[in-house]
Structure formats: C-alpha cells, structure tokens
Short mmCIF file of C-alpha atoms in Angstrom, two decimals:
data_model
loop_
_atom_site.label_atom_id
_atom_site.label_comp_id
_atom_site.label_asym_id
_atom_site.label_seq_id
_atom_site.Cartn_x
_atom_site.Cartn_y
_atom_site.Cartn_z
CA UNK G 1 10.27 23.31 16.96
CA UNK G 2 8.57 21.96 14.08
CA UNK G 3 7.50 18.51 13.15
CA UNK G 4 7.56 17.29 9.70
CA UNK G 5 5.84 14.06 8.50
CA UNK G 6 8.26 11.54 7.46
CA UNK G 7 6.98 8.19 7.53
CA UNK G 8 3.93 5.53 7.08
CA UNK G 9 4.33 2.46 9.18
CA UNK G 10 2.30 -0.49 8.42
CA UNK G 11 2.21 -3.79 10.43
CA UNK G 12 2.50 -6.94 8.34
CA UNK G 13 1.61 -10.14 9.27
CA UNK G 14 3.88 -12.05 6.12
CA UNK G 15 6.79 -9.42 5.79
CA UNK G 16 7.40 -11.86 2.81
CA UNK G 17 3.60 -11.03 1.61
CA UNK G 18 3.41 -7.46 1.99
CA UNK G 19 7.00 -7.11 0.76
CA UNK G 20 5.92 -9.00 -2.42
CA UNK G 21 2.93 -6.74 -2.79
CA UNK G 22 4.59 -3.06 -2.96
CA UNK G 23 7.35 -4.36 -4.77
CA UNK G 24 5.03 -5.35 -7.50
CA UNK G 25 3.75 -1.57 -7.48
CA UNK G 26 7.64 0.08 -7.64
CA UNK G 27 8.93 0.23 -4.12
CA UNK G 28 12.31 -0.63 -3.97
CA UNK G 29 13.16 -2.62 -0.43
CA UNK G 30 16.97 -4.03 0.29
CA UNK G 31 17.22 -6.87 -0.55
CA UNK G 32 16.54 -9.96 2.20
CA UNK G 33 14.22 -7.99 3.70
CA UNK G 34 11.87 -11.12 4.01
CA UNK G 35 14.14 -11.82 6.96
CA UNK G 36 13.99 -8.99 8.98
CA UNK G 37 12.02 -7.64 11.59
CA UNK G 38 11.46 -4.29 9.67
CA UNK G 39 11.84 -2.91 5.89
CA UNK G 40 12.04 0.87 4.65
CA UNK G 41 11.24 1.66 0.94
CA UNK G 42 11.76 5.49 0.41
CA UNK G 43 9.02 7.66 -1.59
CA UNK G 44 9.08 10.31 -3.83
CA UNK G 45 9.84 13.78 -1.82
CA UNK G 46 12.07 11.94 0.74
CA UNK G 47 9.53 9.88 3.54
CA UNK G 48 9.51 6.53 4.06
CA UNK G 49 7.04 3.36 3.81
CA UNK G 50 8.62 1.38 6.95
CA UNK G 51 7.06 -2.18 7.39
CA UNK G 52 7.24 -4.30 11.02
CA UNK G 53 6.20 -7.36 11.73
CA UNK G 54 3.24 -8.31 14.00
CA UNK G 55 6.26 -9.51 16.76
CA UNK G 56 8.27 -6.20 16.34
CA UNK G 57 5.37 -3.83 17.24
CA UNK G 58 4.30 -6.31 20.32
CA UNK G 59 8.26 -5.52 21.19
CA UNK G 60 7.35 -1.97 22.21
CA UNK G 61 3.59 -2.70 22.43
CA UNK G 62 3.35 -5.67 24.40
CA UNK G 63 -0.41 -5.55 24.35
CA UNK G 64 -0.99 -4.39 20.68
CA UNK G 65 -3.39 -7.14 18.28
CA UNK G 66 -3.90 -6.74 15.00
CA UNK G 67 -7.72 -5.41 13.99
CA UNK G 68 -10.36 -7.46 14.04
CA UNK G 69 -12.08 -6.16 10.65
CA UNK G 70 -9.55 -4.86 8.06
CA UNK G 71 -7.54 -2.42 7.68
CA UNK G 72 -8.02 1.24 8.41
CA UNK G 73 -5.28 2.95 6.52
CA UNK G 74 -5.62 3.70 2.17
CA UNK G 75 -2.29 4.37 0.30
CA UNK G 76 -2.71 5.59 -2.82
CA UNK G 77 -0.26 5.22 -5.88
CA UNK G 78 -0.85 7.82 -9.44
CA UNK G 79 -0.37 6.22 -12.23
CA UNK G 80 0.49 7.64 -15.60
CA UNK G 81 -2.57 7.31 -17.35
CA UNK G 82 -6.53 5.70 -16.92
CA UNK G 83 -4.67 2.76 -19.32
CA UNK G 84 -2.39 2.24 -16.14
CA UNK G 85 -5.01 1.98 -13.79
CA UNK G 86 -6.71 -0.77 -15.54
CA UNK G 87 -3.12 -2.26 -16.38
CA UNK G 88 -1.86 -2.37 -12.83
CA UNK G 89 -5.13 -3.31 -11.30
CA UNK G 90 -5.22 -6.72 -13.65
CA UNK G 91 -1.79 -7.40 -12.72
CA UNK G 92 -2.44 -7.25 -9.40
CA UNK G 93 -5.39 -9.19 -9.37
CA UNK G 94 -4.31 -11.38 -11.48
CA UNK G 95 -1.22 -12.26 -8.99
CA UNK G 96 -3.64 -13.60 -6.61
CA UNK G 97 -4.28 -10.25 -5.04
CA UNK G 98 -8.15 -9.04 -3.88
CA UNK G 99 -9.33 -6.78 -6.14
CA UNK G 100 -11.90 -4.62 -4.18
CA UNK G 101 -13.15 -2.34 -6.26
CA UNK G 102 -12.68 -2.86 -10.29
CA UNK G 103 -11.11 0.10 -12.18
CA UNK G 104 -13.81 2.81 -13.22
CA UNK G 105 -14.29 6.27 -13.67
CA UNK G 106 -15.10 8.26 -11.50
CA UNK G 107 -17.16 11.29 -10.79
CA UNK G 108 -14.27 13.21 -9.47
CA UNK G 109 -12.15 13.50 -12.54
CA UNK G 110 -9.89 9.86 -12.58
CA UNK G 111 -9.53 6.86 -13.31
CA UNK G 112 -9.98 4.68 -10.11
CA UNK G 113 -9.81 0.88 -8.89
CA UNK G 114 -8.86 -0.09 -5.85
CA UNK G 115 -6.64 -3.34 -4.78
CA UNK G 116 -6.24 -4.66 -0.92
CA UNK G 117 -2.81 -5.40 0.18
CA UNK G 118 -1.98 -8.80 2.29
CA UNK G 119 -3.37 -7.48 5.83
CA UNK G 120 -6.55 -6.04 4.34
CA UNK G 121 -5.27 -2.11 3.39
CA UNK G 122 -6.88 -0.43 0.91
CA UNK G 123 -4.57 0.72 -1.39
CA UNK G 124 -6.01 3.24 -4.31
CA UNK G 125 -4.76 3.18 -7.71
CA UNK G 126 -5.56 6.22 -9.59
CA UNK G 127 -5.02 8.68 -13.02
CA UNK G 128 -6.14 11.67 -14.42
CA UNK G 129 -9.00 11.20 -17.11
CA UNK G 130 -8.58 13.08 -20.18
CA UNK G 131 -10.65 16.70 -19.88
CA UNK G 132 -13.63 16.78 -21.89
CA UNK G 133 -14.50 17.95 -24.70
#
C-alpha cells in the first residue's frame, strides 16, 4: 500500500474571509461556499486546498483551539514573471490584506514578497528572475 499526498487543509476562522482571499489569487471554490462548513478548490496536478471552519474541526476535535501566535503553515503560489510578484502583492495589499514581507529579490534566484492570509498563514508569492548576464 502506498500513500499519496492529496490535500492541504486549513482552518478558517471567516470561511467568507479566507474564501475571499484565495479566490483573489485563482482558486476556483463552488459557489456559496461562504455558507458551508467546508470548501475544496482543486490545484494544478489533481490535490486539493480543502478549507473548515473553526466549528467543523472542533466536530471531530472536540478539544482543538486555534494557535495562539500565527500561523505555522506557508503556501506558495509561482507567478509568471518578477512583474507578477510585485503586481499581485499590491493587489493584495492593497485589498486590505497584510503585506508581510514587500516584494524583493532574492538571493536564491526569484522574485519574492510574501502576503498573510486572514488567520495569519504565510502565503509566498514568487517568480523566476531573469539569468544574468
């Protein structure tokens, strides 16, 4: 038997928030999913982003709580090009969004900034730089 990964889960405390949020970076949720308990937005190469509200987790983990001190998980999303990062990132920010680390380049070859969602996930925004000459 062999597992294969298939899914990130993340717990949000305003479905209507967090929906809001990765819609406005290209995930497509059903729509009405403000109303439910828990959303799926499939990825590129078939897994899933599945959302739950604070209550649904306590449904199967009564004594679950929500961290004290941010989040812990980082989702990154590749954009086309270093333009994009610094596009995406304003937009963002500009939507009332925390803008954690402005876009710059870094040391490792991209363009990077990164944005944190509505429950305090770090979620990376990245591109290639051009190779130099």
């Amino acid at each position: 038997m062999t597992a294969h990964f298939a899914l990130i889960g993340l717990v949000a405390s305003d479905m209507a928030a967090s929906l809001a949020f990765y819609r406005r970076l290209g995930l497509v949720f059903p729509e009405g999913s403000e109303a439910l308990p828990h959303a799926e937005a499939g990825l590129p190469g078939g897994s899933v982003l599945a959302l739950d509200t604070e209550e649904t987790v306590r449904s199967f983990r009564p004594g679950w709580r929500p961290p004290a001190a941010g989040g812990r998980v980082s989702l990154a999303f590749r954009c086309g090009a270093p333009a994009e990062v610094d596009a995406l990132y304003a937009d963002l920010v500009g939507a009332g969004y925390h803008g954690e680390s402005a876009p710059w380049d870094a040391v490792w070859g991209q363009r990077y900034a990164i944005v944190l969602d509505p429950d305090g996930n770090g979620v990376d925004l990245f591109a290639p730089l051009p190779a130099a000459e």
